[in-house]
CSV table of C-alpha atoms and ligand atoms in Angstrom, one decimal:
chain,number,residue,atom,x,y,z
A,145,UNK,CA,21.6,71.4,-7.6
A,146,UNK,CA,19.9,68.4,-5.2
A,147,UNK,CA,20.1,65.3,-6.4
A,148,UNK,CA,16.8,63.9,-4.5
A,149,UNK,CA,15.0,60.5,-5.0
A,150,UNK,CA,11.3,60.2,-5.2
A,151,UNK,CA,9.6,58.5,-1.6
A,152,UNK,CA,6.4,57.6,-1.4
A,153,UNK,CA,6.1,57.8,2.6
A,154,UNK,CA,6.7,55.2,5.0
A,155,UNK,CA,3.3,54.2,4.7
A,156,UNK,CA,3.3,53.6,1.0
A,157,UNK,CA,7.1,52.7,0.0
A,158,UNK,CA,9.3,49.4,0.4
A,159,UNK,CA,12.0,51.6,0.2
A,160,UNK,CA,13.2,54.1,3.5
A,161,UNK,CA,14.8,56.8,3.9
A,162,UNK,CA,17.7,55.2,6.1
A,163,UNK,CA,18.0,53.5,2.3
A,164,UNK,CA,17.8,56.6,0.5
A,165,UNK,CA,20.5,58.6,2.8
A,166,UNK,CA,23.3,56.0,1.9
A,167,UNK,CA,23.2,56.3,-1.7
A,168,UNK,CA,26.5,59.0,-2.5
A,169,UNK,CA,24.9,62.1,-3.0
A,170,UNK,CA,21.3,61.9,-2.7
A,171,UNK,CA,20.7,65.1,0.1
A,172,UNK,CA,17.0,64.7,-0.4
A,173,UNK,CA,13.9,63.0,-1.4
A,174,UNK,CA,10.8,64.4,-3.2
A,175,UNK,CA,7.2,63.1,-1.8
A,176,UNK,CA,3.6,63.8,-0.9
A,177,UNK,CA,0.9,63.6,1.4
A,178,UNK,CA,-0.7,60.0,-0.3
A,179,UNK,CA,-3.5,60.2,1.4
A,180,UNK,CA,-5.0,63.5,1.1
A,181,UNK,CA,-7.9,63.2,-1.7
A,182,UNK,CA,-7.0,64.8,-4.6
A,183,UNK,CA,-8.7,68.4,-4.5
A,184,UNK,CA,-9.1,68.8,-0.7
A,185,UNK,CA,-6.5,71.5,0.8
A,186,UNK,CA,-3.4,70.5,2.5
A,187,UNK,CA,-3.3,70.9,6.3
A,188,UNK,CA,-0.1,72.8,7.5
A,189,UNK,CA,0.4,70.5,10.7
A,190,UNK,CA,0.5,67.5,7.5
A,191,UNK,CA,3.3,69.1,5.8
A,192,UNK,CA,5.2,69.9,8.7
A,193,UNK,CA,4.6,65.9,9.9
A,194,UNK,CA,6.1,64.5,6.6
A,195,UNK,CA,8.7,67.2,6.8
A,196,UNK,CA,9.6,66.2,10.4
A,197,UNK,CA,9.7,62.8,9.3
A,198,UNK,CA,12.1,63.4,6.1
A,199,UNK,CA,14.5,65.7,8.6
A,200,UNK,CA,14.7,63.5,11.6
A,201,UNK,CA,16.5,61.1,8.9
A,202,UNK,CA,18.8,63.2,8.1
A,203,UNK,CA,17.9,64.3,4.6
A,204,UNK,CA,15.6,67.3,3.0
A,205,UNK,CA,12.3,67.3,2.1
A,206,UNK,CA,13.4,69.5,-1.4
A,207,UNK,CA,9.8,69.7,-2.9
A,208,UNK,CA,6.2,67.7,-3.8
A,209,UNK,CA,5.6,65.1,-6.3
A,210,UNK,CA,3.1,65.6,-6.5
A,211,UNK,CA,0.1,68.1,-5.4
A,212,UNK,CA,-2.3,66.7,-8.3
A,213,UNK,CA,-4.9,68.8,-9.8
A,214,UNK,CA,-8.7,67.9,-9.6
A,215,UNK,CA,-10.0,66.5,-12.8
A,216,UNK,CA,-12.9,69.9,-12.6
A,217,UNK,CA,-9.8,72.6,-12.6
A,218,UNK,CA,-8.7,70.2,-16.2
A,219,UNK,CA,-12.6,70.1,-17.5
A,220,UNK,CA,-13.0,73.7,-16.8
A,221,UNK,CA,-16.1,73.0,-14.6
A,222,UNK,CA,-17.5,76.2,-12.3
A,223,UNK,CA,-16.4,73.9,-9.7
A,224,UNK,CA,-13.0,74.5,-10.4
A,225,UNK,CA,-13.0,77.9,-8.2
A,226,UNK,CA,-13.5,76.4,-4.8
A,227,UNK,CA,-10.2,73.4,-6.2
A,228,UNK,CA,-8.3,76.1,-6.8
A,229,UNK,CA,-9.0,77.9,-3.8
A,230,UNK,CA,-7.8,74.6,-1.9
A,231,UNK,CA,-5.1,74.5,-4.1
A,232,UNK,CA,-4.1,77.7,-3.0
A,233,UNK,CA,-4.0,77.0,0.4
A,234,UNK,CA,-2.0,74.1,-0.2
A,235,UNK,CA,0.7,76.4,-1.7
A,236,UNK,CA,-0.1,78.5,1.2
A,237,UNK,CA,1.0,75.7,3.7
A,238,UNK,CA,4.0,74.4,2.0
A,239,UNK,CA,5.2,78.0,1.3
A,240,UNK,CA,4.8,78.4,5.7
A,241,UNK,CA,6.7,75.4,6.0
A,242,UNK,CA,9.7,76.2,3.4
A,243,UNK,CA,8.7,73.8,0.5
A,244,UNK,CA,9.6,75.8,-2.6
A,245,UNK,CA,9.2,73.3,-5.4
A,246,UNK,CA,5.7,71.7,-6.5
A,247,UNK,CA,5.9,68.6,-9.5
A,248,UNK,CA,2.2,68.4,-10.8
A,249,UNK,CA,0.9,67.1,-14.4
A,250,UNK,CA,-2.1,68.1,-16.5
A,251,UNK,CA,-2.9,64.8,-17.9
A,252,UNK,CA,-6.9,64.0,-18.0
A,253,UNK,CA,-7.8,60.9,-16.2
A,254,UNK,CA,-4.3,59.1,-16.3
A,255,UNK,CA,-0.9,60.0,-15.5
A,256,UNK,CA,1.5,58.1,-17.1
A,257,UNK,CA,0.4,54.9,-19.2
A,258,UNK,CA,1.7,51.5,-19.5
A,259,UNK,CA,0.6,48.4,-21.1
A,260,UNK,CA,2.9,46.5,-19.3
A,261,UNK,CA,4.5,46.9,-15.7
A,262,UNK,CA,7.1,44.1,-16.0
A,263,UNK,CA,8.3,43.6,-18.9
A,264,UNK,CA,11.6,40.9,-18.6
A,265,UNK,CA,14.6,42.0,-20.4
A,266,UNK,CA,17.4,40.0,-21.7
A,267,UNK,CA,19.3,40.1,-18.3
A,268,UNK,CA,15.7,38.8,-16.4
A,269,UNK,CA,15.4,42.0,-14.8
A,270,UNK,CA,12.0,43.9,-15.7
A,271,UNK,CA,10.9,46.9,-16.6
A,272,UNK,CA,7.8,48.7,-17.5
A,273,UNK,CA,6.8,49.0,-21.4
A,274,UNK,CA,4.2,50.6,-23.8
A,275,UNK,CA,3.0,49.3,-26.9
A,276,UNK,CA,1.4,51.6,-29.2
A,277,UNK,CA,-0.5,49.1,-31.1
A,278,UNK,CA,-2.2,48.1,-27.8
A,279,UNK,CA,-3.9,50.8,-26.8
A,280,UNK,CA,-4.7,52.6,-30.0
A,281,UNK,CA,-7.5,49.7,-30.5
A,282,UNK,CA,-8.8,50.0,-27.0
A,283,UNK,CA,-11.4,51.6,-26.7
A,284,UNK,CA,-12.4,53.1,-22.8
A,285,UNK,CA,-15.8,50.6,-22.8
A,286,UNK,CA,-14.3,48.1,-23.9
A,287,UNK,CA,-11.2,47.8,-21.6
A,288,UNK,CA,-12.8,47.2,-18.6
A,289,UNK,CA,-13.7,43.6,-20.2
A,290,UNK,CA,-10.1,43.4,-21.7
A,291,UNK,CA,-8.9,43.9,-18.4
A,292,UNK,CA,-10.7,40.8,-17.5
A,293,UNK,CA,-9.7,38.7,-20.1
A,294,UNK,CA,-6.3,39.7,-19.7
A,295,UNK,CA,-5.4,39.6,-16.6
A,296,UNK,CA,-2.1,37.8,-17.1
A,297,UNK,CA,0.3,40.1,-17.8
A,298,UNK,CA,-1.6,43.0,-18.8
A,299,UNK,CA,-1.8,45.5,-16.3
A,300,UNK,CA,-2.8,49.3,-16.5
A,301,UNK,CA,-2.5,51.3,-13.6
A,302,UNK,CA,-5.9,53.5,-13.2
A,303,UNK,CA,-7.7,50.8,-14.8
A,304,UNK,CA,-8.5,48.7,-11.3
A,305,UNK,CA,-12.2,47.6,-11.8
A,306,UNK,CA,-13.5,49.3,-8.4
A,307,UNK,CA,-13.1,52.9,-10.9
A,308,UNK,CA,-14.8,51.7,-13.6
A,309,UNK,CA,-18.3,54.0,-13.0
A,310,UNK,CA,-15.8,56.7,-11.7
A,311,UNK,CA,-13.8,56.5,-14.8
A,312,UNK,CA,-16.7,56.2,-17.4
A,313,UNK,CA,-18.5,59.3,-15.9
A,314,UNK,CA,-14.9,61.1,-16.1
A,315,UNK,CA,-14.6,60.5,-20.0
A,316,UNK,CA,-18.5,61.4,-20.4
A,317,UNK,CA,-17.6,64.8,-18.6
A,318,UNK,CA,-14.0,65.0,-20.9
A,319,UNK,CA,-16.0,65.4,-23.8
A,320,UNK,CA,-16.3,68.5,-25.7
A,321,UNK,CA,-12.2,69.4,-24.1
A,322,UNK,CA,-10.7,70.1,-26.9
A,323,UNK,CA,-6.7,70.3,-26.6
A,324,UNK,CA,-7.2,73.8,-27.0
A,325,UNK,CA,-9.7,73.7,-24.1
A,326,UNK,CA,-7.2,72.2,-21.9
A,327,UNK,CA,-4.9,75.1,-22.7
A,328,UNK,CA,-6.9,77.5,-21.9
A,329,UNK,CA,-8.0,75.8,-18.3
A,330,UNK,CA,-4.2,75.6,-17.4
A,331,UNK,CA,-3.8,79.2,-18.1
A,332,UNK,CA,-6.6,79.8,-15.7
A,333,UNK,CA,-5.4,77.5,-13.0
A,334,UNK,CA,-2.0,79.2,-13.6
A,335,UNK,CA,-3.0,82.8,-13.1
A,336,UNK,CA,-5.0,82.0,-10.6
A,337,UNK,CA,-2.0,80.4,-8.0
A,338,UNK,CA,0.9,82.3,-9.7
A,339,UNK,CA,0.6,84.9,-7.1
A,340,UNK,CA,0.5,82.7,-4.3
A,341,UNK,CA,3.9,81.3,-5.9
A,342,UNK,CA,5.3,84.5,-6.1
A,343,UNK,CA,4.8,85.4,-2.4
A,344,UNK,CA,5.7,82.1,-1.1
A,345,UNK,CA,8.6,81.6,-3.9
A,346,UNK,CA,7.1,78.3,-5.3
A,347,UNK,CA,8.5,76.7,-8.3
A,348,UNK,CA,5.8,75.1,-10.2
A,349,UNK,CA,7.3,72.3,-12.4
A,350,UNK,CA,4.5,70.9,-14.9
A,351,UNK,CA,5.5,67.6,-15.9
A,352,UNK,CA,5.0,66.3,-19.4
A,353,UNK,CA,2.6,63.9,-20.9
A,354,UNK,CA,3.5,60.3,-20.6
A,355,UNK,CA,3.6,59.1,-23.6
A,356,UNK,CA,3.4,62.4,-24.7
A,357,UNK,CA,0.7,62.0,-27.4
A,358,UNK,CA,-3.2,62.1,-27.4
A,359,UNK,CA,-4.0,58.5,-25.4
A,360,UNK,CA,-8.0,57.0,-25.1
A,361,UNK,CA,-9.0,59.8,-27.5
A,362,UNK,CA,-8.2,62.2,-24.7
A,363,UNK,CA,-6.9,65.5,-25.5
A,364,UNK,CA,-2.7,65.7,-24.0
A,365,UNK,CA,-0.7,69.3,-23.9
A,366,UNK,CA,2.5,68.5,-22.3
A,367,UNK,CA,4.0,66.8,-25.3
A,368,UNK,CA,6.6,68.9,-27.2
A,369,UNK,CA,8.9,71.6,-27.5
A,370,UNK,CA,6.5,73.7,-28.9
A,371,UNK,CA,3.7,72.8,-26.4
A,372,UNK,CA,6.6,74.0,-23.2
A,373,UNK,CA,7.2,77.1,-25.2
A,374,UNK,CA,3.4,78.0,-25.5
A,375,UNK,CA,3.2,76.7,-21.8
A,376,UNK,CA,6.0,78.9,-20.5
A,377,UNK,CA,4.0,81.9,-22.2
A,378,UNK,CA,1.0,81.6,-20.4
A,379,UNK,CA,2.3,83.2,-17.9
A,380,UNK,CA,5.6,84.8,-17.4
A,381,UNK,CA,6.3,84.0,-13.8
A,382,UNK,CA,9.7,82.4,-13.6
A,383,UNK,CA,7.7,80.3,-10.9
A,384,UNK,CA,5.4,78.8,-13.9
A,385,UNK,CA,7.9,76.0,-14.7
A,386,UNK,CA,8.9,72.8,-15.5
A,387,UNK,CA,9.7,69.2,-14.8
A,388,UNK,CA,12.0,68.3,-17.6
A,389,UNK,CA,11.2,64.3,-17.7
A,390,UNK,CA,13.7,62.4,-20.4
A,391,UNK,CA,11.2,59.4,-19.9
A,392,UNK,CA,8.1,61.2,-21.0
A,393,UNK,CA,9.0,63.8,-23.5
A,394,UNK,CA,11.6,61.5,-25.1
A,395,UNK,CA,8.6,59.0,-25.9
A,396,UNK,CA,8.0,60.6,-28.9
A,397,UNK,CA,11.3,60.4,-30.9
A,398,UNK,CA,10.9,63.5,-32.9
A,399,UNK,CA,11.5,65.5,-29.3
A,400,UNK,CA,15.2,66.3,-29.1
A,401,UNK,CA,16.0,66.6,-25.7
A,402,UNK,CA,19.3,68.8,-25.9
A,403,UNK,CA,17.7,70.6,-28.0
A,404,UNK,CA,14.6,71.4,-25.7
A,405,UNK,CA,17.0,71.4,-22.2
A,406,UNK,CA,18.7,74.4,-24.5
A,407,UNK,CA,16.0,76.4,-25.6
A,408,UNK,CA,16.1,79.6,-24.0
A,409,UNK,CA,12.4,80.0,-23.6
A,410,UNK,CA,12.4,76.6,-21.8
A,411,UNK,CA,15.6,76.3,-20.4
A,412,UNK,CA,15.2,79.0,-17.4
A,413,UNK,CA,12.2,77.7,-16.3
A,414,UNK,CA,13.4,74.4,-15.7
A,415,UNK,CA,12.8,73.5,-11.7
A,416,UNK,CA,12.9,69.7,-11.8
A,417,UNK,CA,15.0,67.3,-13.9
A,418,UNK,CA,13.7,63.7,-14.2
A,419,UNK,CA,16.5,61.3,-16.0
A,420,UNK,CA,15.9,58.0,-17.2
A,421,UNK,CA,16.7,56.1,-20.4
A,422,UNK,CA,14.4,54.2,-22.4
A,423,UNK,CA,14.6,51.4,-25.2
A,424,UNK,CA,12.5,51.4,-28.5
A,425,UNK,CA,11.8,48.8,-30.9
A,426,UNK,CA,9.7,51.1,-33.2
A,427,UNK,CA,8.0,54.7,-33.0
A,428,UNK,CA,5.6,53.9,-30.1
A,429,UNK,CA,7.0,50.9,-29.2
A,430,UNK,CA,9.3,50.9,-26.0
A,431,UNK,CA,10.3,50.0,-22.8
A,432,UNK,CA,11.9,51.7,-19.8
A,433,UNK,CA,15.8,50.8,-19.7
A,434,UNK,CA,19.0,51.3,-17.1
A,435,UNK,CA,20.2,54.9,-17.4
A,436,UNK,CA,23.2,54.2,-19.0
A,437,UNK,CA,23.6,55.8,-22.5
A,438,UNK,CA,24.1,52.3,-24.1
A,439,UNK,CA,21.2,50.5,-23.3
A,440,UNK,CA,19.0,53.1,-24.5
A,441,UNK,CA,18.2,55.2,-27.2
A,442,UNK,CA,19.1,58.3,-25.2
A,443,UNK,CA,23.1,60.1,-25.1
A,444,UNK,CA,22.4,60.8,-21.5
A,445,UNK,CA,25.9,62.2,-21.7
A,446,UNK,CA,24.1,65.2,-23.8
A,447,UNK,CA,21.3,65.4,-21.2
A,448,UNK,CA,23.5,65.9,-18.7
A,449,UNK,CA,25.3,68.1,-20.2
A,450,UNK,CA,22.9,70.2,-22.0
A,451,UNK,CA,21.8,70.4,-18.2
A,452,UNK,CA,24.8,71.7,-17.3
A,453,UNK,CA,25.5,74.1,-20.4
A,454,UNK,CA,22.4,76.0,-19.0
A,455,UNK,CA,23.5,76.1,-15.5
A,456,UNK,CA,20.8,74.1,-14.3
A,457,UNK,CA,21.0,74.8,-10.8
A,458,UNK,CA,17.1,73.2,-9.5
A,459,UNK,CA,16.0,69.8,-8.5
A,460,UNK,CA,16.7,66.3,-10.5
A,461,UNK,CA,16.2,62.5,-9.7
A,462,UNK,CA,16.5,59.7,-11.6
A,463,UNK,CA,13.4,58.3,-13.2
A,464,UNK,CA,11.9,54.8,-13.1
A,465,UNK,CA,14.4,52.3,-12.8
A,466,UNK,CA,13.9,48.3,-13.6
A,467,UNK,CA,13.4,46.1,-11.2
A,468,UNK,CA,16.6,44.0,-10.6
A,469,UNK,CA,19.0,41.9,-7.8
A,470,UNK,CA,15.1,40.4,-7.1
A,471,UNK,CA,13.5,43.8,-5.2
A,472,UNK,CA,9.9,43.7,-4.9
A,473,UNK,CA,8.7,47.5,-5.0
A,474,UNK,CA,6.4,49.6,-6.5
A,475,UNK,CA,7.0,49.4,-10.3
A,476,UNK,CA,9.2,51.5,-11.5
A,477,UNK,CA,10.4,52.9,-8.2
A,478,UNK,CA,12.7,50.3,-6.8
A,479,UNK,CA,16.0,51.2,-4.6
A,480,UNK,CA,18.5,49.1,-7.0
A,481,UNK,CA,18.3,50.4,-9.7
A,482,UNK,CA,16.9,54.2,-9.3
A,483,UNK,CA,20.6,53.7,-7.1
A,484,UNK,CA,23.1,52.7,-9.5
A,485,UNK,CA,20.9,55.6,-11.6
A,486,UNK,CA,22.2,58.2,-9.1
A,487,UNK,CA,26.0,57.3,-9.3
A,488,UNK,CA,25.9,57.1,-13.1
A,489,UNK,CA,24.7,60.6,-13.4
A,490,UNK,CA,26.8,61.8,-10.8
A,491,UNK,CA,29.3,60.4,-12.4
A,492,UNK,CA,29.1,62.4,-15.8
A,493,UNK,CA,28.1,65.0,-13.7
A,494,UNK,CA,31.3,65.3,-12.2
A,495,UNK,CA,33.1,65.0,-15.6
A,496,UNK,CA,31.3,67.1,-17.5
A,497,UNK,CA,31.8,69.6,-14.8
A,498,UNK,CA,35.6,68.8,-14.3
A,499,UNK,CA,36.1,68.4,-18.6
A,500,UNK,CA,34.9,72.7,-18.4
A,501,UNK,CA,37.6,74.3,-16.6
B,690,DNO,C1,6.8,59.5,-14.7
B,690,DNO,C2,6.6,60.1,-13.4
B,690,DNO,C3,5.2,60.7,-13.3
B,690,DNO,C4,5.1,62.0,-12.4
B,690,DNO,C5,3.8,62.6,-12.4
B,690,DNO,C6,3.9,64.0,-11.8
B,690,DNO,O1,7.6,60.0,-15.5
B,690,DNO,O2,7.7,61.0,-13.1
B,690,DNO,O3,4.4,59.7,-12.8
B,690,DNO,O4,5.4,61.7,-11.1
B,690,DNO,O5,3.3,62.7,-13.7
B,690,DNO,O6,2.6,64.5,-11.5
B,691,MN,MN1,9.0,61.7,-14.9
C-alpha cells in the first residue's frame, strides 16, 4: 500500500514536496499536468518533467489525479471519438513513463460541490460545507446573479463569472442525458481505453459523485453501492476500477461504507482510497471534519479496517482536511491538517494490522 498525498504542482500548490517527504510515511504524492486543457493529449516529455520533478525530491510520482474527461465523451457527442483518441494517448504516455494508476470522475459540469469553502468550526479552524437546502432552490440562470449578491461568504467553485456563457451552453447541451445516458457513454469511454489499460497495466479508479446525488438537475452515476456494482460490470477489466472516497460516497448516509469497501464485486477493484471524515447536522446537511472517528459521523476505525479485511494493497491519501494552525492553501488541501490525517490513519493502520496476528 502507498500512503501518497495529493500535489497540485509547484506551480499551483502552497504546499512542496520537501513538505510532503517529512510527513512519517507518505512515499509519494498523486498529481497532474494543471495546465494541459482538458481533452487535448498528454505529451510524454510532460509526464516525464513532472515525474522528474516528483523523483528529484525524493518521493514517487504513484499515479494521476486527475486526467479529466471532456464534457463531449459525458454528452455522448460524435466528437467524443477524436477525446478519446487523446485520451488514449495520454494512457499511452503515462503507461511509457511507468504511471499505473489514473483517478478521473464522471460528474457533468462540476466536480465536487460546495456551498461553502470556509466554514468556521467551534475550534476557529474551517472547513468546507454543503447545504442541501441551498442549492436545491438554485436554479443554473439564476446563480450567476446569486453569485453576485452573495459574494460574502458564498462561494462555488466552477461558478467564477468569466464561465458563465461556457457553463450555460454546457447545461443547454446536458439536456436530453438522461442518467441512463450517462451510463451508457461511460461504458463506451470504458471499452474504448480498456485495452490501452490492459497493455500498459493502468488502473483506472473512477471517483464517486460529490455529493453523490443528482445536483442542478444534472443527471449523477457514481453515487451508491449499487451504481459501483453496475459500474464494475461494464466492463470486467480488473483495470476498470475505483477511487473509494469516504467524503463523497458517505454524503449520502444511506451508503455504508464497510459495507461497500466489503463487497466482493467492489472490493477487488478498488485502486485508490481517499479517507476523510465528515460532520452532519441533517441528511444533506454537512461539513468536512478532522479524520478522527470522533469528530465525525464516520468509524474510520471500520474504514480502515474493512480496508484491511480485503487486503487492500493500492493507493490511499487522506482527503480534504480543514484549514488550521492559520495555513492559507487551496481549500481543502492544506499541509496541517491533510498531515495529522496521515499519522491518524497510520496509526490504526498499524493496529489493526498488529491486533490480526
Ligand atoms: C474530492 C476530491 C475530488 C477528486 C476528483 C477526481 O473528494 O477527491 O475533487 O479529486 O473528483 O477527479
Ligand atoms: Mn475524494
Amino acid at each position: 500500500m502507498d500512503m501518497t498525498l495529493r500535489w497540485f504542482g509547484s506551480k499551483h500548490d502552497s504546499v512542496t514536496l520537501d513538505q510532503i517527504k517529512q510527513i512519517p510515511g507518505v512515499t509519494g504524492v498523486v498529481s497532474s499536468l494543471h495546465d494541459i486543457p482538458v481533452g487535448e493529449a498528454w505529451k510524454f516529455e510532460d509526464i516525464l518533467k513532472l515525474k522528474k520533478e516528483v523523483e528529484d525530491s525524493g518521493l514517487k510520482l504513484i499515479g494521476i489525479e486527475s486526467v479529466n474527461i471532456h464534457e463531449d465523451i459525458k454528452i455522448g457527442l460524435p466528437s467524443r471519438e477524436q477525446y478519446i483518441e487523446n485520451y488514449k494517448v495520454s494512457l499511452e504516455n503515462l503507461g511509457k513513463a511507468d504511471v499505473h494508476m489514473v483517478c478521473y470522475n464522471f460528474m457533468p459540469i462540476f466536480d465536487w460541490t460546495r456551498t461553502d469553502l470556509a466554514m468556521v468550526l467551534e475550534d476557529g479552524s474551517t472547513a468546507l460545507a454543503y447545504d442541501e437546502n441551498i442549492i436545491k432552490d438554485i436554479k443554473p440562470e439564476t446563480m450567476f446573479e446569486r453569485m453576485e449578491k452573495e459574494s460574502g461568504g458564498f462561494v462555488l467553485p466552477g461558478w467564477e463569472p468569466n464561465r458563465r456563457d461556457e457553463i450555460m451552453g454546457l447545461f443547454e447541451k446536458y439536456k436530453g442525458v438522461t442518467a441512463e445516458k450517462l451510463m451508457q457513454n461511460l461504458k463506451y469511454f470504458l471499452d474504448a481505453i480498456m485495452p490501452v489499460c490492459e497493455k500498459y497495466q493502468i488502473k483506472m479508479a473512477i471517483h464517486p459523485d460529490d455529493p453523490a446525488w443528482s445536483v442542478f438537475g444534472l443527471p449523477r452515476i457514481v453515487t451508491s453501492e449499487k451504481a459501483l456494482e453496475e459500474i464494475a460490470s461494464l466492463n470486467e477489466s480488473i483495470y476498470n476500477g475505483f477511487t473509494l472516497c469516504s467524503g463523497s460516497l458517505g454524503s449520502n448516509l444511506k451508503n455504508n461504507l464497510p459495507e461497500i469497501i466489503r463487497n466482493p464485486k467492489i472490493s477487488k477493484k478498488i485502486h485508490f482510497a481517499h479517507l476523510r471524515n465528515m460532520k452532519f447536522e441533517t441528511d444533506g446537511v454537512f461539513h468536512e471534519s478532522s479524520h478522527l472517528s470522533s469528530d465525525g459521523n464516520f468509524d474510520m476505525y471500520e474504514i480502515v479496517k474493512a480496508l484491511e479485511d480485503i487486503n487492500f494493497d493500492g493507493v490511499v491519501r487522506p482527503d480534504h482536511g480543514r484549514m488550521i494552525w492559520g495555513e492559507q492553501a487551496r481549500p481543502g488541501y492544506g499541509l496541517y491538517d491533510r498531515a495529522l490525517g496521515v499519522a491518524y490513519l497510520n496509526g490504526l493502520w498499524e493496529a489493526i494490522r498488529k491486533n490480526k496476528k
